[in-house]
Coordinates of C-alpha atoms in Angstrom, one line a residue:
M124 CA 75.0 -106.5 178.5
D125 CA 74.6 -103.1 176.7
P126 CA 77.9 -101.6 176.1
E127 CA 76.5 -98.2 176.0
T128 CA 75.3 -98.4 179.6
T129 CA 78.6 -99.8 181.0
D130 CA 81.1 -97.2 179.6
L131 CA 82.7 -95.6 182.5
P132 CA 82.9 -91.7 182.6
T133 CA 86.2 -90.1 182.4
P134 CA 87.2 -87.3 184.8
C135 CA 86.8 -84.7 182.0
T136 CA 83.2 -85.9 181.4
S137 CA 80.9 -82.8 181.6
S138 CA 78.4 -82.6 184.5
A139 CA 75.6 -82.2 182.2
A140 CA 76.4 -85.4 180.4
V141 CA 76.8 -87.3 183.6
V142 CA 73.4 -86.1 184.9
D143 CA 71.8 -87.0 181.6
R144 CA 73.1 -90.4 181.6
L145 CA 72.0 -90.8 185.4
R146 CA 68.5 -89.8 184.4
Q147 CA 68.4 -92.3 181.7
S148 CA 69.7 -95.1 184.1
L149 CA 67.2 -94.3 186.7
S150 CA 64.4 -94.2 184.1
S151 CA 65.5 -97.5 182.7
C152 CA 65.8 -99.2 186.2
S153 CA 62.3 -97.8 187.1
Q154 CA 60.7 -99.2 184.0
L155 CA 62.2 -102.6 184.3
I156 CA 61.3 -102.9 188.0
Q157 CA 57.7 -101.6 187.5
T158 CA 57.0 -104.1 184.7
G159 CA 58.5 -106.9 186.7
V160 CA 58.7 -109.0 183.6
D161 CA 62.4 -109.7 183.6
F162 CA 63.8 -109.8 187.2
R163 CA 67.3 -110.6 185.9
K164 CA 67.3 -107.7 183.5
S165 CA 66.2 -105.3 186.1
E166 CA 68.8 -106.5 188.5
Q167 CA 71.5 -106.0 185.9
S168 CA 70.2 -102.5 185.2
L169 CA 70.5 -101.6 188.8
S170 CA 74.0 -103.1 189.1
D171 CA 75.1 -101.0 186.1
L172 CA 73.7 -97.9 187.7
V173 CA 75.6 -98.5 190.9
L174 CA 78.8 -99.4 188.9
F175 CA 78.4 -96.0 186.9
L176 CA 77.9 -94.0 190.1
N177 CA 80.8 -95.7 192.0
S178 CA 83.2 -95.1 189.0
I179 CA 82.6 -91.4 189.6
S180 CA 83.0 -91.4 193.4
D181 CA 86.2 -93.3 192.8
S182 CA 87.4 -90.5 190.4
V183 CA 86.7 -88.0 193.1
V184 CA 88.8 -89.8 195.5
R185 CA 91.7 -89.9 193.1
E186 CA 91.3 -86.3 192.4
P187 CA 90.0 -84.5 195.5
E188 CA 90.9 -81.1 194.4
N189 CA 89.0 -81.4 191.0
Q190 CA 86.1 -78.8 191.3
D191 CA 84.5 -80.1 188.2
L192 CA 84.0 -83.5 189.8
E193 CA 82.7 -82.0 193.0
N194 CA 80.1 -80.1 190.9
A195 CA 79.2 -83.4 189.1
S196 CA 78.9 -85.2 192.4
F197 CA 76.6 -82.6 193.8
Q198 CA 74.4 -82.6 190.7
I199 CA 74.3 -86.5 190.8
L200 CA 73.1 -86.5 194.6
T201 CA 70.6 -83.7 193.8
E202 CA 69.2 -85.7 190.8
I203 CA 68.9 -88.9 192.9
R204 CA 67.0 -87.0 195.6
L205 CA 64.6 -85.5 193.1
F206 CA 64.0 -88.9 191.6
I207 CA 63.2 -90.8 194.9
T208 CA 61.2 -87.9 196.3
S209 CA 58.9 -87.7 193.2
S210 CA 55.4 -88.8 193.8
S211 CA 55.3 -90.5 190.5
V212 CA 57.9 -93.1 191.4
D213 CA 56.6 -96.5 192.4
Q214 CA 57.2 -97.9 195.8
A215 CA 58.6 -101.0 194.3
V216 CA 61.3 -98.9 192.6
I217 CA 62.1 -97.1 195.8
D218 CA 62.4 -100.4 197.6
A219 CA 64.8 -101.8 194.9
L220 CA 66.9 -98.7 194.9
S221 CA 67.2 -98.6 198.7
F222 CA 69.3 -101.7 198.7
E223 CA 72.2 -99.8 196.8
L224 CA 71.7 -96.0 196.7
P225 CA 72.2 -95.2 200.5
K226 CA 75.8 -96.8 200.4
T227 CA 76.4 -95.1 197.0
A228 CA 75.2 -91.7 198.2
A229 CA 77.4 -92.1 201.4
R230 CA 80.5 -92.4 199.1
F231 CA 79.7 -89.0 197.5
A232 CA 79.2 -87.5 201.0
C233 CA 83.0 -87.6 201.2
V234 CA 83.4 -85.1 198.5
S235 CA 82.3 -81.8 200.2
P236 CA 79.9 -80.5 203.0
R237 CA 77.2 -79.7 200.5
C238 CA 77.4 -83.3 199.1
M239 CA 77.3 -84.6 202.6
E240 CA 74.0 -82.7 203.3
V241 CA 72.3 -84.0 200.2
A242 CA 73.5 -87.6 200.8
Q243 CA 72.1 -87.5 204.3
S244 CA 68.8 -86.2 202.9
I245 CA 68.8 -89.3 200.6
V246 CA 69.3 -91.7 203.4
D247 CA 66.5 -89.9 205.4
C248 CA 64.2 -90.3 202.4
F249 CA 64.8 -94.0 202.2
T250 CA 64.3 -94.5 205.9
D251 CA 61.0 -92.6 205.6
K252 CA 59.6 -94.6 202.7
C253 CA 61.0 -98.1 203.1
S254 CA 60.5 -100.9 205.6
P255 CA 62.5 -100.1 208.8
R256 CA 63.5 -103.7 209.2
D257 CA 64.8 -103.8 205.6
M258 CA 66.6 -100.4 206.2
L259 CA 68.1 -101.6 209.4
S260 CA 69.8 -104.4 207.4
I261 CA 70.9 -102.1 204.6
L262 CA 72.4 -99.6 206.9
C263 CA 74.2 -102.3 208.9
E264 CA 75.7 -103.7 205.6
A265 CA 76.7 -100.2 204.4
I266 CA 78.6 -99.2 207.5
G267 CA 80.0 -102.7 208.1
S268 CA 81.7 -103.0 204.7
P269 CA 83.1 -99.7 203.3
R270 CA 86.0 -99.7 200.8
D271 CA 89.3 -98.6 202.2
A272 CA 89.2 -95.3 200.4
F273 CA 85.9 -94.4 202.1
T274 CA 86.6 -95.4 205.8
V275 CA 86.4 -91.7 206.8
P276 CA 83.8 -90.0 209.1
S277 CA 82.0 -88.3 206.2
Y278 CA 81.1 -91.7 204.6
F279 CA 79.6 -93.0 207.8
A280 CA 77.8 -89.8 208.9
P281 CA 74.8 -90.0 206.6
L282 CA 74.4 -93.7 207.2
L283 CA 74.5 -93.3 211.1
S284 CA 71.9 -90.6 210.7
G285 CA 69.4 -93.2 209.5
F286 CA 69.5 -95.4 212.6
P287 CA 67.5 -93.3 215.0
K288 CA 64.5 -93.1 212.7
V289 CA 64.7 -96.8 211.9
F290 CA 65.0 -97.9 215.6
V291 CA 61.8 -95.9 216.6
S292 CA 60.0 -97.2 213.5
I293 CA 60.4 -100.9 214.2
R294 CA 57.3 -102.4 215.9
K295 CA 58.1 -106.0 216.5
R296 CA 61.0 -107.7 218.3
Q297 CA 62.5 -104.2 219.0
F298 CA 65.2 -105.5 221.4
E299 CA 66.5 -108.2 219.1
Q300 CA 66.6 -105.8 216.1
V301 CA 68.5 -103.1 218.1
K302 CA 70.9 -105.7 219.7
A303 CA 71.8 -107.0 216.2
A304 CA 72.6 -103.4 214.9
V305 CA 74.6 -102.2 217.9
P306 CA 77.7 -104.2 217.4
V307 CA 77.9 -103.1 213.8
I308 CA 77.5 -99.4 214.8
L309 CA 80.0 -99.7 217.6
N310 CA 82.7 -101.4 215.5
A311 CA 82.3 -98.8 212.8
L312 CA 82.7 -96.0 215.4
K313 CA 85.8 -97.5 216.8
A314 CA 87.3 -97.9 213.4
I315 CA 86.5 -94.3 212.6
V316 CA 88.1 -93.0 215.9
L317 CA 91.3 -95.1 215.6
D318 CA 91.8 -94.4 211.8
S319 CA 91.0 -90.6 211.9
D320 CA 93.5 -87.8 211.8
D321 CA 93.8 -86.1 215.3
E322 CA 92.4 -82.9 213.9
D323 CA 89.5 -84.5 212.0
A324 CA 86.7 -82.0 212.6
D325 CA 84.0 -84.5 211.3
L326 CA 84.4 -86.7 214.4
G327 CA 82.2 -84.1 216.4
D328 CA 79.3 -84.8 213.9
I329 CA 79.8 -88.6 214.1
F330 CA 79.5 -88.6 217.9
H331 CA 76.5 -86.2 217.7
K332 CA 74.8 -88.9 215.6
A333 CA 75.9 -91.7 218.1
N334 CA 74.2 -89.6 220.7
C335 CA 71.0 -89.3 218.6
I336 CA 71.2 -93.1 218.3
A337 CA 71.3 -93.4 222.1
D338 CA 68.2 -91.1 222.3
S339 CA 66.2 -93.3 219.9
M340 CA 67.2 -96.3 221.9
K341 CA 65.9 -94.6 225.1
A342 CA 62.8 -93.8 223.2
V343 CA 62.2 -97.4 222.4
C344 CA 62.9 -98.4 226.0
L345 CA 60.0 -96.1 227.1
E346 CA 57.7 -98.2 224.8
L347 CA 58.7 -101.5 226.1
E348 CA 57.8 -103.3 229.4
G349 CA 59.1 -106.1 231.5
K350 CA 62.2 -108.1 230.5
D351 CA 62.6 -106.4 227.1
N352 CA 62.6 -103.0 228.8
E353 CA 65.2 -104.1 231.3
K354 CA 67.4 -105.7 228.5
L355 CA 67.2 -102.8 226.1
C356 CA 67.9 -100.3 228.9
A357 CA 71.0 -102.4 229.8
L358 CA 72.0 -102.4 226.1
L359 CA 71.6 -98.7 226.1
G360 CA 73.8 -98.4 229.2
L361 CA 76.6 -100.5 227.5
F362 CA 76.2 -98.4 224.4
V363 CA 76.7 -95.1 226.4
L364 CA 79.7 -96.5 228.2
Q365 CA 81.4 -97.6 224.9
I366 CA 80.7 -94.3 223.3
T367 CA 82.2 -92.4 226.3
A368 CA 85.4 -94.3 225.9
L369 CA 85.6 -93.8 222.1
A370 CA 84.7 -90.1 222.4
S371 CA 87.5 -89.7 224.9
M372 CA 90.2 -91.3 222.9
G373 CA 92.7 -89.1 221.1
I374 CA 94.7 -85.9 221.8
E375 CA 93.6 -82.7 223.5
Y376 CA 91.4 -81.6 220.5
R377 CA 89.1 -84.5 221.1
L378 CA 89.1 -83.9 224.8
A379 CA 87.8 -80.3 224.2
H380 CA 85.1 -81.6 222.0
S381 CA 84.2 -84.6 224.0
S382 CA 83.0 -82.7 227.1
P383 CA 79.7 -81.5 225.7
L384 CA 79.1 -85.1 224.5
V385 CA 79.9 -86.6 227.9
L386 CA 77.5 -84.1 229.4
K387 CA 74.7 -85.5 227.1
L388 CA 75.7 -89.1 227.7
S389 CA 75.6 -88.7 231.4
H390 CA 71.9 -87.9 231.2
F391 CA 71.3 -91.6 230.3
L392 CA 72.8 -93.0 233.5
Q393 CA 69.8 -92.6 235.7
C394 CA 67.4 -94.1 233.2
C395 CA 69.8 -97.1 232.9
G396 CA 70.0 -97.5 236.6
L397 CA 73.6 -96.5 236.8
S398 CA 75.4 -94.8 239.7
Y399 CA 79.0 -93.4 240.0
L400 CA 79.6 -95.9 242.9
G401 CA 78.5 -98.8 240.7
L402 CA 80.4 -97.6 237.7
I403 CA 83.8 -97.0 239.5
M404 CA 83.5 -100.4 241.3
G405 CA 82.5 -102.2 238.0
T406 CA 79.4 -103.7 239.6
D407 CA 77.0 -101.8 237.3
V408 CA 79.0 -102.8 234.2
E409 CA 78.7 -106.6 235.2
K410 CA 74.9 -106.0 235.9
L411 CA 74.5 -104.5 232.4
L412 CA 76.3 -107.3 230.7
G413 CA 74.2 -109.9 232.6
F414 CA 71.0 -108.3 231.5
A415 CA 71.8 -107.3 227.9
V416 CA 74.2 -110.2 226.8
G417 CA 73.4 -113.1 229.1
D418 CA 74.9 -116.5 228.2
G419 CA 76.5 -117.1 224.7
G420 CA 76.8 -113.5 223.7
D421 CA 80.5 -113.5 222.8
D422 CA 79.9 -111.7 219.6
L423 CA 78.1 -108.8 221.4
V424 CA 80.6 -108.6 224.2
G425 CA 83.4 -108.1 221.7
C426 CA 81.9 -104.7 220.6
F427 CA 81.9 -103.7 224.2
S428 CA 85.6 -104.0 224.7
D429 CA 85.9 -100.5 226.2
I430 CA 83.0 -100.4 228.6
W431 CA 85.2 -100.7 231.7
L432 CA 87.3 -97.8 230.3
G433 CA 84.0 -95.8 229.6
A434 CA 82.7 -96.5 233.1
S435 CA 85.8 -95.2 234.7
I436 CA 86.0 -92.2 232.4
L437 CA 82.4 -91.1 233.1
V438 CA 83.2 -90.9 236.8
I439 CA 86.5 -89.1 236.0
W440 CA 84.5 -86.5 233.9
G441 CA 82.1 -86.1 237.0
Y442 CA 85.2 -85.4 239.0
K443 CA 86.4 -82.9 236.6
S444 CA 83.1 -81.2 236.1
N445 CA 80.2 -80.5 238.5
E446 CA 77.9 -80.1 235.5
V447 CA 78.6 -83.5 234.3
A448 CA 78.2 -85.0 237.8
L449 CA 74.9 -83.1 238.1
A450 CA 73.7 -84.4 234.8
A451 CA 74.4 -88.1 236.0
G452 CA 72.6 -87.3 239.3
A453 CA 75.8 -88.0 241.2
D454 CA 77.1 -86.6 244.5
L455 CA 81.0 -86.6 244.3
V456 CA 81.4 -85.8 248.0
A457 CA 79.3 -88.7 248.9
L458 CA 81.0 -91.0 246.5
K459 CA 84.5 -90.0 247.8
D460 CA 83.3 -90.5 251.4
E461 CA 82.0 -94.1 250.4
L462 CA 85.2 -94.9 248.9
Q463 CA 87.4 -93.6 251.7
S464 CA 85.4 -95.5 254.3
S465 CA 85.7 -98.9 252.7
R466 CA 89.1 -100.5 251.7
I467 CA 87.3 -103.1 249.6
K468 CA 85.3 -100.6 247.6
R469 CA 88.3 -98.4 247.3
W470 CA 90.3 -101.3 245.8
H471 CA 87.6 -102.1 243.3
A472 CA 87.7 -98.5 242.2
V473 CA 91.6 -98.6 241.8
G474 CA 91.1 -101.7 239.7
M475 CA 88.7 -99.8 237.4
L476 CA 91.1 -96.9 237.1
K477 CA 93.8 -99.0 235.7
H478 CA 91.9 -99.0 232.4
V479 CA 92.3 -95.2 232.1
L480 CA 96.0 -95.4 232.9
L481 CA 96.7 -98.1 230.4
C482 CA 94.8 -96.8 227.4
L483 CA 97.2 -95.6 224.8
Y484 CA 94.7 -93.4 223.1
L485 CA 93.5 -91.3 226.0
P486 CA 94.8 -87.7 226.4
L487 CA 97.2 -87.0 229.1
E488 CA 94.7 -84.7 230.8
L489 CA 92.4 -87.5 231.6
K490 CA 95.2 -89.6 233.1
K491 CA 96.1 -86.7 235.3
D492 CA 92.7 -86.4 236.6
A493 CA 92.5 -90.3 237.0
I494 CA 95.6 -90.1 239.3
N495 CA 94.3 -87.1 241.2
F496 CA 91.0 -88.9 241.8
L497 CA 92.9 -92.0 243.0
L498 CA 94.8 -89.8 245.4
S499 CA 91.6 -88.2 246.7
I500 CA 90.1 -91.5 247.7
M501 CA 93.2 -93.1 249.3
H502 CA 92.9 -91.0 252.6
A503 CA 91.0 -93.9 254.4
K504 CA 88.7 -93.3 257.3
L505 CA 89.8 -96.2 259.3
S506 CA 87.3 -95.6 262.0
Q507 CA 84.5 -96.4 259.5
M508 CA 85.9 -99.7 258.3
P509 CA 85.0 -102.3 260.9
N510 CA 83.9 -105.0 258.4
D511 CA 86.8 -104.9 256.0
E512 CA 89.2 -106.6 258.5
N513 CA 87.3 -109.8 258.1
E514 CA 87.9 -110.0 254.4
D515 CA 90.1 -112.5 252.6
Y516 CA 92.6 -109.9 251.2
S517 CA 94.6 -112.4 249.2
T518 CA 91.6 -112.6 246.7
Y519 CA 92.3 -108.9 245.8
M520 CA 96.0 -109.4 245.1
P521 CA 95.5 -109.7 241.2
T522 CA 93.4 -106.6 241.1
L523 CA 95.9 -104.6 243.2
C524 CA 99.0 -106.0 241.3
S525 CA 97.4 -105.0 237.9
A526 CA 96.6 -101.5 239.3
L527 CA 100.0 -101.0 240.6
Q528 CA 101.5 -102.2 237.3
A529 CA 99.4 -99.6 235.5
I530 CA 100.5 -96.9 237.7
Q531 CA 104.2 -98.1 237.1
V532 CA 103.4 -97.5 233.4
V533 CA 102.6 -93.9 234.1
I534 CA 105.7 -93.4 236.4
M535 CA 108.0 -94.8 233.7
Y536 CA 106.6 -93.4 230.5
A537 CA 104.6 -90.3 231.2
T538 CA 106.2 -87.2 229.7
D539 CA 104.7 -84.8 232.2
V540 CA 106.8 -84.4 235.4
I541 CA 103.8 -83.5 237.6
L542 CA 101.9 -86.6 236.5
R543 CA 104.9 -88.9 237.2
K544 CA 105.3 -87.4 240.6
N545 CA 101.6 -87.8 241.5
A546 CA 101.5 -91.2 240.1
F547 CA 104.5 -92.3 242.4
A548 CA 102.6 -90.8 245.3
A549 CA 99.6 -92.8 244.3
F550 CA 101.7 -95.8 244.0
K551 CA 103.0 -95.5 247.6
E552 CA 99.6 -94.6 248.9
L553 CA 98.1 -97.9 247.4
L554 CA 100.9 -99.9 248.8
A555 CA 100.4 -98.3 252.2
D556 CA 96.7 -99.1 252.0
C557 CA 97.4 -102.8 251.9
P558 CA 97.9 -105.0 255.0
T559 CA 101.6 -105.8 255.7
S560 CA 101.4 -109.6 254.6
L561 CA 99.5 -108.6 251.5
R562 CA 101.9 -105.6 250.8
F563 CA 104.9 -108.0 251.0
D564 CA 103.2 -110.5 248.6
I565 CA 102.5 -107.7 246.1
L566 CA 106.0 -106.3 246.2
R567 CA 107.4 -109.8 245.8
A568 CA 105.2 -110.4 242.7
L569 CA 106.0 -107.0 241.2
I570 CA 109.8 -107.7 241.7
K571 CA 109.5 -111.2 240.2
D572 CA 107.5 -110.2 237.2
G573 CA 109.1 -106.8 236.6
D574 CA 110.9 -106.2 233.4
S575 CA 112.2 -102.7 234.2
S576 CA 115.5 -102.6 236.2
S577 CA 114.7 -99.1 237.2
M578 CA 111.3 -100.0 238.5
I579 CA 112.6 -103.0 240.3
A580 CA 115.1 -100.7 242.1
V581 CA 112.2 -98.5 243.1
L582 CA 110.3 -101.5 244.6
L583 CA 113.4 -102.7 246.4
D584 CA 113.9 -99.2 247.9
C585 CA 110.3 -99.5 249.2
V586 CA 111.2 -102.9 250.7
R587 CA 114.2 -101.3 252.4
E588 CA 111.9 -98.6 253.9
E589 CA 109.5 -101.3 255.2
V590 CA 112.5 -103.1 256.8
R591 CA 113.7 -99.9 258.4
L592 CA 110.3 -99.1 259.9
E593 CA 109.7 -102.7 261.2
S594 CA 113.3 -103.0 262.6
T595 CA 112.9 -99.8 264.7
K596 CA 109.6 -101.2 266.2
S597 CA 110.8 -104.9 266.7
P598 CA 112.5 -106.1 269.8
P599 CA 115.8 -108.1 269.3
A600 CA 115.2 -111.7 268.2
S601 CA 116.5 -113.1 271.5
K602 CA 113.5 -111.5 273.3
V603 CA 110.9 -113.0 270.9
S604 CA 109.8 -116.6 271.1
K605 CA 109.7 -118.6 267.9
A606 CA 105.9 -118.9 268.1
E607 CA 105.5 -115.1 268.5
S608 CA 107.9 -114.5 265.6
E609 CA 106.0 -116.8 263.3
G610 CA 102.7 -115.4 264.2
S611 CA 103.6 -111.8 263.9
Q612 CA 102.1 -110.1 260.8
G613 CA 103.8 -106.8 261.8
T614 CA 107.4 -108.0 261.2
I615 CA 107.2 -109.9 257.8
F616 CA 109.6 -107.5 256.2
W617 CA 112.0 -107.6 259.1
S618 CA 112.4 -111.3 258.7
S619 CA 114.1 -113.8 256.4
S620 CA 111.5 -112.8 253.8
A621 CA 113.4 -109.8 253.0
L622 CA 116.4 -111.9 252.0
E623 CA 114.0 -113.8 249.5
L624 CA 113.6 -110.5 247.6
V625 CA 117.3 -109.9 247.5
E626 CA 117.8 -113.3 246.0
L627 CA 115.2 -112.8 243.3
V628 CA 117.5 -110.1 241.9
L629 CA 121.1 -111.3 242.7
R630 CA 120.3 -115.0 241.8
P631 CA 117.4 -114.9 239.3
P632 CA 114.9 -117.8 239.3
G633 CA 116.4 -118.8 235.8
G634 CA 119.7 -119.4 237.3
G635 CA 123.2 -117.6 237.1
P636 CA 124.0 -114.0 238.0
P637 CA 121.7 -111.1 236.8
S638 CA 122.2 -109.6 233.4
L639 CA 124.5 -106.6 233.3
P640 CA 124.6 -103.7 232.6
E641 CA 120.9 -103.9 231.7
H642 CA 119.9 -104.6 235.3
S643 CA 122.4 -102.4 237.0
D644 CA 119.9 -100.4 238.8
A645 CA 118.0 -103.5 240.2
V646 CA 121.3 -105.0 241.3
L647 CA 122.5 -102.0 242.9
S648 CA 119.2 -101.6 244.8
A649 CA 119.3 -105.2 246.0
L650 CA 123.0 -104.9 247.1
N651 CA 122.1 -101.8 249.1
L652 CA 119.1 -103.6 250.7
Y653 CA 121.4 -106.6 251.7
R654 CA 124.1 -104.3 253.0
F655 CA 121.5 -102.4 255.1
I656 CA 120.2 -105.5 256.6
L657 CA 123.7 -106.8 257.5
I658 CA 124.7 -103.5 259.1
K659 CA 121.3 -103.3 261.0
E660 CA 121.5 -106.7 262.2
S661 CA 125.2 -106.8 263.3
T662 CA 125.1 -103.4 265.0
G663 CA 121.9 -104.2 266.8
K664 CA 123.2 -107.6 267.9
S665 CA 120.0 -109.2 266.4
N666 CA 119.3 -111.8 263.8
N667 CA 115.6 -111.3 263.0
T668 CA 116.2 -111.9 259.3
G669 CA 118.6 -114.9 259.8
V670 CA 121.1 -112.9 257.7
L671 CA 124.0 -113.4 260.2
S672 CA 123.6 -117.2 260.4
R673 CA 126.7 -119.0 259.1
D674 CA 124.6 -120.9 256.4
S675 CA 123.0 -117.6 255.2
L676 CA 126.4 -115.9 255.1
V677 CA 128.0 -118.7 253.1
K678 CA 125.2 -118.9 250.7
A679 CA 125.2 -115.2 250.0
H680 CA 129.1 -115.3 249.7
S681 CA 129.2 -118.2 247.2
E682 CA 126.0 -118.1 245.4
W683 CA 125.3 -114.3 245.1
L684 CA 128.3 -112.2 245.7
L685 CA 131.3 -114.1 244.1
P686 CA 129.5 -115.0 240.9
L687 CA 128.4 -111.3 240.6
R688 CA 132.0 -110.2 241.2
T689 CA 133.2 -112.4 238.5
L690 CA 130.6 -110.9 236.1
V691 CA 131.2 -107.4 237.1
T692 CA 134.9 -107.6 236.8
R693 CA 134.6 -109.1 233.2
M694 CA 132.0 -106.5 232.2
M695 CA 134.1 -103.6 233.5
A696 CA 137.1 -104.7 231.5
E697 CA 135.0 -105.1 228.4
A698 CA 133.5 -101.5 228.8
Q699 CA 136.9 -100.0 229.4
C700 CA 138.3 -101.7 226.3
G701 CA 135.3 -100.5 224.3
C702 CA 135.3 -97.0 225.9
D703 CA 131.6 -97.6 226.8
E704 CA 131.2 -94.7 229.2
L705 CA 127.5 -95.5 229.7
A706 CA 128.1 -99.1 230.8
L707 CA 130.8 -97.9 233.2
C708 CA 128.6 -95.4 234.8
G709 CA 126.1 -98.1 235.6
L710 CA 128.7 -100.7 236.7
N711 CA 130.9 -98.5 238.9
P712 CA 128.5 -98.0 241.8
V713 CA 127.6 -101.7 241.6
E714 CA 131.1 -102.6 242.0
V715 CA 131.6 -100.3 244.9
V716 CA 128.7 -101.7 246.9
L717 CA 129.4 -105.2 245.8
Y718 CA 132.8 -105.1 247.3
R719 CA 131.6 -103.6 250.6
C720 CA 129.0 -106.4 250.9
I721 CA 131.8 -109.0 250.3
E722 CA 133.9 -107.4 253.0
L723 CA 131.1 -107.3 255.5
V724 CA 130.2 -111.0 254.9
E725 CA 133.8 -112.0 255.1
E726 CA 134.2 -110.1 258.4
L727 CA 131.1 -111.8 259.9
T728 CA 131.8 -115.4 258.7

């Protein structure tokens, strides 16, 4: 190896010297490639050229404020562009340089806006002059393996700009070629979004290029027929959904800039056969996956991890903006009417909205709109739902539970008071939308699996309200036959089932009394529910819940209340000794209600 060609420049190297050396290196590479006599030597010459250029881009990263290095970078890129656009350069030389220089140029694009512009023109030149199939592989490799110092939007932007031209230039096996590139593109875009600063203005340009890629995929779709057309249209639809999700992630800055992009992306929905109803129910997403991915497409599915989120967001954007809905060819009034008229469709929509509520990267504004949209579709038109009553509702329990858990997250952690209030209203509306037996099963599951004492307390308060409502409608147990009682779906809360929920808290499945003071809220709510049932049954001279039976009273006294009293007494003493005011505040009301429950049980035994 010639030492003269491998000496690395120092930051103080003059721009003229760097450009002169670059010219010599390009000339040397060109001559070796054209002669074709010594392939190994020509390969080494190209490697030395790349090493030389990368050393300079590394220096710029280390000294971003060095204007001399910025000038040198701009002149380097300009010289490369002059060289590859020269009519005297052999195509074999261009082909050889195309394997390295697009990625090298992208590194210099990080230096300044004017360097970005020249770097992009270099990539464009290679895509114009080289084989589109070769360039597709080159671009995928370049965006799929950047060095850590260059994982910024300005590095990816010129490379992404090459894909549209490459896609429309491929003439054989278009679907397979595009399908192979899409995961690389989407994975790079997601990395950019998650790694970028919240105020990174270059993100707008990145998503503009993503939209251009979608445009080129649509253009290819128009050239294809039959199955390939269907599969590529489906792939385009998935691409649009993923881009929508990524563009919406971030703080309010990104929200403001994603609106025009979502408007553009919404134009693709009709050509992909997508409707707002199919998106918000998830059926269109499943259809797209079936067409584009089929069986054995796990690698491809991985890059579409946010498509369910994207589908929901597109509908939310349509709900926010008439202009977006119009671009999608959607009628929001008809959509809401359809969802209000069908409990099953409504539940599917709720299941999709959970993706919006659970995403950590979405701005608060979108979550507000998601809750508002949910509230707008919960006013069911029962007269238009004759077929829903025949459904096996239990199959929807996982969907409803996960949706309610997502709403719980908003209730507990949202910083906006109005959002929390609306989320709680949506939570109650969704519970009320469930048939009584399913509502009980859902509440039991949420209480059993809940890890927030405050939220479990809220759920038990919901149970107490259900018990109150049913108890006012139910006749005394003495007037109801056993068969009628067992067959009644309207009195499931005003039965022994309510005591099961009390036991879940006062005597957890793991055994022993509940943990205090961590679970003080849940324990207090459970005690209040038990006390309410005791008073209601004893004053009404009924025993619908079985709470007044001797066995039930003895069990509650010995297994729930006395162990809890022992624990509370010990915890109160420890808190007083340690002057733990917070613990005392949580335990005091528990102690008061606990002793009242013990007195009632002992009076009734």
